[in-house]
Every structure is written in structure tokens, then in C-alpha cells.
Amino acid sequence: MFKVIAVAGSPRREGNSATLLKAALAGATAAGAQAEVVYLNDLSFRGCQGCQPCTADDTCRVQDELTPVLGRLRQADVWLLGAPIYFDGVSGQMKLFFDRLHHLTNEAGQLRKMLPGRRAAAIVVTYEDKPRDDYREVAQRLANYLGWMGRFDPVEVVSLGRLGPSDAAAARPELLAEARALGQRLVEQLAQQGRTDG
Ligand SMILES: Cc1cc2nc3c(=O)[nH]c(=O)nc-3n(C[C@H](O)[C@H](O)[C@H](O)COP(=O)(O)O)c2cc1C
């Protein structure tokens, strides 16, 4: 059974990005996957310390409440990362989390994918402003770095503007349906491709 993990980078558990993540998880579950959501704001964790030993053995030396989540991420076939845009970047919670993935990008100073097998992913960002290419680019850049960690194919980017109030996404059934279809599609595509080929 495929495992899907959603990492929610907003402090608002019922906010826009988390609502869309949960819809995507529902789609993944409908496709037969096992689903989990992690709310980063519930965890006490530090950002990357830049201490570098991780580049030698792909193990993060920082031990805190994010540590078990990093273990579960390794086991997950589909990663769904969602966050609001705060001051033109992803929320601080998501940035701290993403920095802690550094150990998955290197070995002994060489750029090498540290995650075996094939995975699928989606990066979801929500924001208040009109649709903006630069905010899509914020999400796309994170998506690009997943390619440094493992064979993520496909990686979808979802960038949604005009979502100011926290309940805005919940009132947009078409967005919820698209998110649900996204979760279902990622699992189905992975199932078709096979998780370990290549
Ligand atoms: C600290 C803070 C900074 C924000 N900065 C921006 C911004 O730069 N551009 C924008 O369009 N919206 C900005 N917003 C609005 C949020 O991105 C928007 O409400 C988003 O949909 C919230 O997602 P959530 O409901 O998942 O928390 C900001 C909100 C907060 C609280």
C-alpha cells in the first residue's frame, strides 16, 4: 500500500493550504493509499544547523520533534507539502522544515539523490493576492529541490491566489475537487509506473 504524507506549513489547521492538503489526502485515500497529515506548527523543532556531518552519511544530527517525521518521510511514497505565502515566501514553518531536508541532498560533498525508489509529490501554496507568477515560482523552486533528494516524478505545483480569509478554500468546491483529484492522480500514476523502477 502506498503511503502519503502531507506536511502542513500553516498554523491554521482549517486554513486554506491545510484544507487543500486534506482534500488531496482524501483523494489519495480513495486511490487506496494510507494517509497522514503532519502539522508543523504543533512541533517544536529547529532549522538546519549547517553542521555538515549529514552530507557524509545522510543523517540529520538535530534531534527534536521533527526527527520522527523525517523518518516517516523516508518511508512515504507521496509527499504533499502545503504552505501559505508569507511576505513573498513560504511560511517560516515550511522553510525551517524544508531546510532540515538538507541531509537528503548530499553525500560527502557530492550531489547525490539520497532517497531510493520513485516518489510523487505536490507543492501547494495559497495566498491573498491576485494570481502571481512569482509565487508559483516560490513553490516551483521547492519542487526543483525535491529532484536533488530522490526520483520524484511527477511533482505538481499548485499555486492559488485570492485566498485571504482562512475559510476561503473551504468555500470553493472546485478547488477542493481539484485537490482531491490531485491526490488520487499522484497515487494512481505512481501505481502505474511502479515505485522502484529506474
Ligand atoms: C504573516 C503573513 C504574511 C502574508 N504575506 C502575504 C504575501 O506576501 N502575499 C499574499 O498574497 N498574501 C500574504 N498573506 C496572506 C496568506 O498568504 C493567505 O491568507 C493564505 O491563503 C493563508 O493560508 P492558510 O489559510 O493556509 O494559512 C500573508 C499572511 C500572513 C499572516
PDB file of C-alpha atoms and ligand atoms in Angstrom:
ATOM      1  CA  MET A   1       0.000   0.000   0.000  1.00  0.00           C
ATOM      2  CA  PHE A   2       1.337   3.437  -0.893  1.00  0.00           C
ATOM      3  CA  LYS A   3       1.995   5.847   1.945  1.00  0.00           C
ATOM      4  CA  VAL A   4       1.144   9.505   1.526  1.00  0.00           C
ATOM      5  CA  ILE A   5       2.325  12.168   3.951  1.00  0.00           C
ATOM      6  CA  ALA A   6       1.014  15.720   3.947  1.00  0.00           C
ATOM      7  CA  VAL A   7       3.142  18.351   5.659  1.00  0.00           C
ATOM      8  CA  ALA A   8       1.096  21.397   6.616  1.00  0.00           C
ATOM      9  CA  GLY A   9       3.103  24.585   6.920  1.00  0.00           C
ATOM     10  CA  SER A  10       0.323  26.880   8.119  1.00  0.00           C
ATOM     11  CA  PRO A  11      -0.538  27.498  11.762  1.00  0.00           C
ATOM     12  CA  ARG A  12      -4.185  27.437  10.673  1.00  0.00           C
ATOM     13  CA  ARG A  13      -5.278  23.808  10.801  1.00  0.00           C
ATOM     14  CA  GLU A  14      -8.516  24.625   8.998  1.00  0.00           C
ATOM     15  CA  GLY A  15      -6.965  27.266   6.771  1.00  0.00           C
ATOM     16  CA  ASN A  16      -6.596  27.280   3.010  1.00  0.00           C
ATOM     17  CA  SER A  17      -3.433  25.287   2.479  1.00  0.00           C
ATOM     18  CA  ALA A  18      -4.314  22.666   5.112  1.00  0.00           C
ATOM     19  CA  THR A  19      -7.848  22.342   3.719  1.00  0.00           C
ATOM     20  CA  LEU A  20      -6.457  21.677   0.250  1.00  0.00           C
ATOM     21  CA  LEU A  21      -3.904  19.212   1.615  1.00  0.00           C
ATOM     22  CA  LYS A  22      -6.653  17.323   3.403  1.00  0.00           C
ATOM     23  CA  ALA A  23      -8.722  17.210   0.213  1.00  0.00           C
ATOM     24  CA  ALA A  24      -5.697  15.810  -1.633  1.00  0.00           C
ATOM     25  CA  LEU A  25      -5.231  13.220   1.125  1.00  0.00           C
ATOM     26  CA  ALA A  26      -8.874  12.213   0.763  1.00  0.00           C
ATOM     27  CA  GLY A  27      -8.234  11.639  -2.948  1.00  0.00           C
ATOM     28  CA  ALA A  28      -5.124   9.612  -2.160  1.00  0.00           C
ATOM     29  CA  THR A  29      -7.069   7.503   0.320  1.00  0.00           C
ATOM     30  CA  ALA A  30      -9.763   6.911  -2.298  1.00  0.00           C
ATOM     31  CA  ALA A  31      -6.996   5.593  -4.550  1.00  0.00           C
ATOM     32  CA  GLY A  32      -6.098   3.083  -1.849  1.00  0.00           C
ATOM     33  CA  ALA A  33      -3.215   4.848  -0.131  1.00  0.00           C
ATOM     34  CA  GLN A  34      -2.502   5.179   3.576  1.00  0.00           C
ATOM     35  CA  ALA A  35      -2.520   8.865   4.528  1.00  0.00           C
ATOM     36  CA  GLU A  36      -1.037  11.000   7.290  1.00  0.00           C
ATOM     37  CA  VAL A  37      -1.002  14.743   7.921  1.00  0.00           C
ATOM     38  CA  VAL A  38       1.711  16.465   9.944  1.00  0.00           C
ATOM     39  CA  TYR A  39       1.061  19.959  11.278  1.00  0.00           C
ATOM     40  CA  LEU A  40       4.469  21.575  11.563  1.00  0.00           C
ATOM     41  CA  ASN A  41       3.107  24.234  13.895  1.00  0.00           C
ATOM     42  CA  ASP A  42       2.404  21.536  16.507  1.00  0.00           C
ATOM     43  CA  LEU A  43       6.054  20.536  16.591  1.00  0.00           C
ATOM     44  CA  SER A  44       8.934  22.078  18.457  1.00  0.00           C
ATOM     45  CA  PHE A  45      11.841  21.932  16.045  1.00  0.00           C
ATOM     46  CA  ARG A  46      14.886  23.822  14.917  1.00  0.00           C
ATOM     47  CA  GLY A  47      16.044  24.794  11.491  1.00  0.00           C
ATOM     48  CA  CYS A  48      19.108  23.288   9.835  1.00  0.00           C
ATOM     49  CA  GLN A  49      22.232  23.983  11.875  1.00  0.00           C
ATOM     50  CA  GLY A  50      24.505  23.827   8.837  1.00  0.00           C
ATOM     51  CA  CYS A  51      26.666  21.387  10.791  1.00  0.00           C
ATOM     52  CA  GLN A  52      27.511  19.363   7.671  1.00  0.00           C
ATOM     53  CA  PRO A  53      28.093  15.827   9.016  1.00  0.00           C
ATOM     54  CA  CYS A  54      24.816  14.882   7.319  1.00  0.00           C
ATOM     55  CA  THR A  55      26.481  15.240   3.951  1.00  0.00           C
ATOM     56  CA  ALA A  56      28.664  12.233   4.822  1.00  0.00           C
ATOM     57  CA  ASP A  57      26.004   9.770   5.941  1.00  0.00           C
ATOM     58  CA  ASP A  58      22.611  11.302   5.146  1.00  0.00           C
ATOM     59  CA  THR A  59      21.617  11.522   8.810  1.00  0.00           C
ATOM     60  CA  CYS A  60      20.428  14.755  10.384  1.00  0.00           C
ATOM     61  CA  ARG A  61      22.203  15.291  13.712  1.00  0.00           C
ATOM     62  CA  VAL A  62      19.493  17.558  15.101  1.00  0.00           C
ATOM     63  CA  GLN A  63      17.236  15.589  17.436  1.00  0.00           C
ATOM     64  CA  ASP A  64      13.881  17.159  18.111  1.00  0.00           C
ATOM     65  CA  GLU A  65      10.184  16.672  17.379  1.00  0.00           C
ATOM     66  CA  LEU A  66      10.799  16.790  13.629  1.00  0.00           C
ATOM     67  CA  THR A  67      13.154  13.791  13.782  1.00  0.00           C
ATOM     68  CA  PRO A  68      10.453  11.075  13.681  1.00  0.00           C
ATOM     69  CA  VAL A  69       8.667  12.954  10.909  1.00  0.00           C
ATOM     70  CA  LEU A  70      11.835  12.876   8.806  1.00  0.00           C
ATOM     71  CA  GLY A  71      11.885   9.102   9.314  1.00  0.00           C
ATOM     72  CA  ARG A  72       8.305   8.770   8.145  1.00  0.00           C
ATOM     73  CA  LEU A  73       9.014  10.964   5.126  1.00  0.00           C
ATOM     74  CA  ARG A  74      11.668   8.494   4.023  1.00  0.00           C
ATOM     75  CA  GLN A  75       9.041   5.768   4.080  1.00  0.00           C
ATOM     76  CA  ALA A  76       6.405   7.789   2.238  1.00  0.00           C
ATOM     77  CA  ASP A  77       5.764   7.306  -1.477  1.00  0.00           C
ATOM     78  CA  VAL A  78       3.958  10.607  -1.960  1.00  0.00           C
ATOM     79  CA  TRP A  79       4.862  13.905  -0.333  1.00  0.00           C
ATOM     80  CA  LEU A  80       2.301  16.716  -0.210  1.00  0.00           C
ATOM     81  CA  LEU A  81       3.797  19.947   1.092  1.00  0.00           C
ATOM     82  CA  GLY A  82       1.458  22.879   1.661  1.00  0.00           C
ATOM     83  CA  ALA A  83       2.007  26.378   2.999  1.00  0.00           C
ATOM     84  CA  PRO A  84       0.706  29.912   2.847  1.00  0.00           C
ATOM     85  CA  ILE A  85       2.773  32.634   1.245  1.00  0.00           C
ATOM     86  CA  TYR A  86       4.098  34.942   3.954  1.00  0.00           C
ATOM     87  CA  PHE A  87       5.875  38.075   2.749  1.00  0.00           C
ATOM     88  CA  ASP A  88       6.568  36.643  -0.686  1.00  0.00           C
ATOM     89  CA  GLY A  89       7.995  33.315   0.510  1.00  0.00           C
ATOM     90  CA  VAL A  90       6.642  30.188   2.155  1.00  0.00           C
ATOM     91  CA  SER A  91       5.751  30.406   5.848  1.00  0.00           C
ATOM     92  CA  GLY A  92       8.608  30.182   8.307  1.00  0.00           C
ATOM     93  CA  GLN A  93       7.373  26.787   9.493  1.00  0.00           C
ATOM     94  CA  MET A  94       7.689  25.359   5.982  1.00  0.00           C
ATOM     95  CA  LYS A  95      11.067  26.989   5.378  1.00  0.00           C
ATOM     96  CA  LEU A  96      12.519  25.583   8.619  1.00  0.00           C
ATOM     97  CA  PHE A  97      11.167  22.153   7.703  1.00  0.00           C
ATOM     98  CA  PHE A  98      12.497  22.251   4.159  1.00  0.00           C
ATOM     99  CA  ASP A  99      15.959  23.301   5.310  1.00  0.00           C
ATOM    100  CA  ARG A 100      16.025  20.212   7.530  1.00  0.00           C
ATOM    101  CA  LEU A 101      15.838  18.080   4.371  1.00  0.00           C
ATOM    102  CA  HIS A 102      19.428  19.038   3.574  1.00  0.00           C
ATOM    103  CA  HIS A 103      20.670  15.607   4.639  1.00  0.00           C
ATOM    104  CA  LEU A 104      18.782  14.105   1.687  1.00  0.00           C
ATOM    105  CA  THR A 105      20.689  16.076  -0.923  1.00  0.00           C
ATOM    106  CA  ASN A 106      24.352  15.262  -0.450  1.00  0.00           C
ATOM    107  CA  GLU A 107      26.866  12.612   0.224  1.00  0.00           C
ATOM    108  CA  ALA A 108      30.450  13.567   1.028  1.00  0.00           C
ATOM    109  CA  GLY A 109      30.130  16.847  -0.805  1.00  0.00           C
ATOM    110  CA  GLN A 110      28.805  15.216  -3.968  1.00  0.00           C
ATOM    111  CA  LEU A 111      25.321  15.972  -5.129  1.00  0.00           C
ATOM    112  CA  ARG A 112      23.529  12.629  -4.967  1.00  0.00           C
ATOM    113  CA  LYS A 113      19.933  11.628  -4.564  1.00  0.00           C
ATOM    114  CA  MET A 114      19.689  10.015  -1.138  1.00  0.00           C
ATOM    115  CA  LEU A 115      16.167   8.590  -1.381  1.00  0.00           C
ATOM    116  CA  PRO A 116      15.928   5.252  -3.157  1.00  0.00           C
ATOM    117  CA  GLY A 117      12.984   4.402  -5.389  1.00  0.00           C
ATOM    118  CA  ARG A 118      10.393   6.526  -7.086  1.00  0.00           C
ATOM    119  CA  ARG A 119       8.086   9.015  -5.464  1.00  0.00           C
ATOM    120  CA  ALA A 120       5.475  11.567  -6.382  1.00  0.00           C
ATOM    121  CA  ALA A 121       4.920  14.958  -4.800  1.00  0.00           C
ATOM    122  CA  ALA A 122       2.945  18.155  -4.859  1.00  0.00           C
ATOM    123  CA  ILE A 123       3.799  21.577  -3.514  1.00  0.00           C
ATOM    124  CA  VAL A 124       0.750  23.697  -2.664  1.00  0.00           C
ATOM    125  CA  VAL A 125       0.922  27.415  -1.868  1.00  0.00           C
ATOM    126  CA  THR A 126      -2.015  29.687  -1.104  1.00  0.00           C
ATOM    127  CA  TYR A 127      -2.049  33.461  -0.858  1.00  0.00           C
ATOM    128  CA  GLU A 128      -4.259  36.508  -0.753  1.00  0.00           C
ATOM    129  CA  ASP A 129      -3.076  38.492  -3.755  1.00  0.00           C
ATOM    130  CA  LYS A 130      -4.191  38.040  -7.350  1.00  0.00           C
ATOM    131  CA  PRO A 131      -2.588  35.062  -9.133  1.00  0.00           C
ATOM    132  CA  ARG A 132       1.144  35.756  -9.281  1.00  0.00           C
ATOM    133  CA  ASP A 133       3.846  34.054 -11.317  1.00  0.00           C
ATOM    134  CA  ASP A 134       6.498  34.850  -8.697  1.00  0.00           C
ATOM    135  CA  TYR A 135       4.541  32.956  -6.034  1.00  0.00           C
ATOM    136  CA  ARG A 136       4.231  29.962  -8.353  1.00  0.00           C
ATOM    137  CA  GLU A 137       7.997  30.240  -8.749  1.00  0.00           C
ATOM    138  CA  VAL A 138       8.413  30.067  -4.948  1.00  0.00           C
ATOM    139  CA  ALA A 139       6.648  26.699  -4.991  1.00  0.00           C
ATOM    140  CA  GLN A 140       8.419  25.573  -8.150  1.00  0.00           C
ATOM    141  CA  ARG A 141      11.829  26.178  -6.566  1.00  0.00           C
ATOM    142  CA  LEU A 142      10.986  23.842  -3.681  1.00  0.00           C
ATOM    143  CA  ALA A 143       9.721  21.320  -6.233  1.00  0.00           C
ATOM    144  CA  ASN A 144      13.036  21.547  -8.080  1.00  0.00           C
ATOM    145  CA  TYR A 145      14.978  20.749  -4.907  1.00  0.00           C
ATOM    146  CA  LEU A 146      12.990  17.566  -4.390  1.00  0.00           C
ATOM    147  CA  GLY A 147      14.734  16.389  -7.535  1.00  0.00           C
ATOM    148  CA  TRP A 148      18.031  16.699  -5.653  1.00  0.00           C
ATOM    149  CA  MET A 149      16.778  14.280  -2.991  1.00  0.00           C
ATOM    150  CA  GLY A 150      15.238  11.487  -4.969  1.00  0.00           C
ATOM    151  CA  ARG A 151      13.375  10.461  -8.052  1.00  0.00           C
ATOM    152  CA  PHE A 152      10.192  12.472  -7.684  1.00  0.00           C
ATOM    153  CA  ASP A 153       8.086  12.031 -10.779  1.00  0.00           C
ATOM    154  CA  PRO A 154       5.676  13.663 -11.087  1.00  0.00           C
ATOM    155  CA  VAL A 155       5.988  16.753  -8.931  1.00  0.00           C
ATOM    156  CA  GLU A 156       2.982  19.005  -9.299  1.00  0.00           C
ATOM    157  CA  VAL A 157       2.886  22.654  -8.272  1.00  0.00           C
ATOM    158  CA  VAL A 158      -0.386  24.213  -7.141  1.00  0.00           C
ATOM    159  CA  SER A 159      -0.321  27.972  -6.620  1.00  0.00           C
ATOM    160  CA  LEU A 160      -3.639  29.592  -5.688  1.00  0.00           C
ATOM    161  CA  GLY A 161      -4.309  33.289  -5.168  1.00  0.00           C
ATOM    162  CA  ARG A 162      -7.283  35.232  -3.853  1.00  0.00           C
ATOM    163  CA  LEU A 163      -7.425  33.031  -0.756  1.00  0.00           C
ATOM    164  CA  GLY A 164      -7.321  35.615   2.003  1.00  0.00           C
ATOM    165  CA  PRO A 165      -9.749  34.524   4.732  1.00  0.00           C
ATOM    166  CA  SER A 166      -8.869  31.215   6.313  1.00  0.00           C
ATOM    167  CA  ASP A 167     -12.124  29.620   5.132  1.00  0.00           C
ATOM    168  CA  ALA A 168     -11.802  30.823   1.524  1.00  0.00           C
ATOM    169  CA  ALA A 169     -10.654  27.475   0.118  1.00  0.00           C
ATOM    170  CA  ALA A 170     -13.340  25.589   2.021  1.00  0.00           C
ATOM    171  CA  ALA A 171     -15.947  27.688   0.195  1.00  0.00           C
ATOM    172  CA  ARG A 172     -14.505  26.845  -3.233  1.00  0.00           C
ATOM    173  CA  PRO A 173     -15.803  23.365  -4.125  1.00  0.00           C
ATOM    174  CA  GLU A 174     -13.981  23.428  -7.469  1.00  0.00           C
ATOM    175  CA  LEU A 175     -10.624  23.873  -5.703  1.00  0.00           C
ATOM    176  CA  LEU A 176     -11.425  21.088  -3.262  1.00  0.00           C
ATOM    177  CA  ALA A 177     -12.362  18.812  -6.156  1.00  0.00           C
ATOM    178  CA  GLU A 178      -9.113  19.665  -7.969  1.00  0.00           C
ATOM    179  CA  ALA A 179      -7.087  18.963  -4.830  1.00  0.00           C
ATOM    180  CA  ARG A 180      -8.867  15.665  -4.314  1.00  0.00           C
ATOM    181  CA  ALA A 181      -8.217  14.725  -7.946  1.00  0.00           C
ATOM    182  CA  LEU A 182      -4.573  15.664  -7.496  1.00  0.00           C
ATOM    183  CA  GLY A 183      -4.110  13.305  -4.555  1.00  0.00           C
ATOM    184  CA  GLN A 184      -5.841  10.497  -6.390  1.00  0.00           C
ATOM    185  CA  ARG A 185      -3.844  11.130  -9.580  1.00  0.00           C
ATOM    186  CA  LEU A 186      -0.465  11.091  -7.841  1.00  0.00           C
ATOM    187  CA  VAL A 187      -1.143   7.720  -6.242  1.00  0.00           C
ATOM    188  CA  GLU A 188      -2.553   6.245  -9.435  1.00  0.00           C
ATOM    189  CA  GLN A 189       0.383   7.474 -11.521  1.00  0.00           C
ATOM    190  CA  LEU A 190       2.839   6.025  -9.053  1.00  0.00           C
ATOM    191  CA  ALA A 191       0.971   2.732  -9.109  1.00  0.00           C
ATOM    192  CA  GLN A 192       1.106   2.651 -12.904  1.00  0.00           C
ATOM    193  CA  GLN A 193       4.806   3.483 -13.060  1.00  0.00           C
ATOM    194  CA  GLY A 194       5.844   1.163 -10.270  1.00  0.00           C
ATOM    195  CA  ARG A 195       7.570   2.545  -7.206  1.00  0.00           C
ATOM    196  CA  THR A 196      11.015   1.063  -7.719  1.00  0.00           C
ATOM    197  CA  ASP A 197      11.730   1.161 -11.428  1.00  0.00           C
ATOM    198  CA  GLY A 198      14.701   3.180 -12.662  1.00  0.00           C
TER     199      GLY A 198
HETATM  200  C1  LIG B   1       2.364  36.961   8.134  1.00  0.00           C
HETATM  201  C2  LIG B   1       1.547  36.929   6.867  1.00  0.00           C
HETATM  202  C3  LIG B   1       2.129  37.342   5.687  1.00  0.00           C
HETATM  203  C4  LIG B   1       1.407  37.256   4.490  1.00  0.00           C
HETATM  204  N1  LIG B   1       2.031  37.655   3.322  1.00  0.00           N
HETATM  205  C5  LIG B   1       1.362  37.572   2.157  1.00  0.00           C
HETATM  206  C6  LIG B   1       2.003  37.970   0.945  1.00  0.00           C
HETATM  207  O1  LIG B   1       3.151  38.372   0.908  1.00  0.00           O
HETATM  208  N2  LIG B   1       1.275  37.877  -0.213  1.00  0.00           N
HETATM  209  C7  LIG B   1      -0.042  37.437  -0.222  1.00  0.00           C
HETATM  210  O2  LIG B   1      -0.649  37.401  -1.287  1.00  0.00           O
HETATM  211  N3  LIG B   1      -0.642  37.023   0.915  1.00  0.00           N
HETATM  212  C8  LIG B   1       0.023  37.076   2.095  1.00  0.00           C
HETATM  213  N4  LIG B   1      -0.582  36.654   3.262  1.00  0.00           N
HETATM  214  C9  LIG B   1      -1.943  36.043   3.193  1.00  0.00           C
HETATM  215  C10 LIG B   1      -1.863  34.494   3.191  1.00  0.00           C
HETATM  216  O3  LIG B   1      -0.883  34.036   2.274  1.00  0.00           O
HETATM  217  C11 LIG B   1      -3.205  33.879   2.795  1.00  0.00           C
HETATM  218  O4  LIG B   1      -4.203  34.293   3.695  1.00  0.00           O
HETATM  219  C12 LIG B   1      -3.102  32.368   2.744  1.00  0.00           C
HETATM  220  O5  LIG B   1      -4.147  31.803   1.952  1.00  0.00           O
HETATM  221  C13 LIG B   1      -3.170  31.759   4.135  1.00  0.00           C
HETATM  222  O6  LIG B   1      -3.077  30.365   4.044  1.00  0.00           O
HETATM  223  P1  LIG B   1      -3.601  29.447   5.271  1.00  0.00           P
HETATM  224  O7  LIG B   1      -5.082  29.699   5.372  1.00  0.00           O
HETATM  225  O8  LIG B   1      -3.244  28.086   4.836  1.00  0.00           O
HETATM  226  O9  LIG B   1      -2.863  29.896   6.489  1.00  0.00           O
HETATM  227  C14 LIG B   1       0.090  36.752   4.478  1.00  0.00           C
HETATM  228  C15 LIG B   1      -0.488  36.356   5.697  1.00  0.00           C
HETATM  229  C16 LIG B   1       0.217  36.452   6.866  1.00  0.00           C
HETATM  230  C17 LIG B   1      -0.434  36.004   8.160  1.00  0.00           C
END
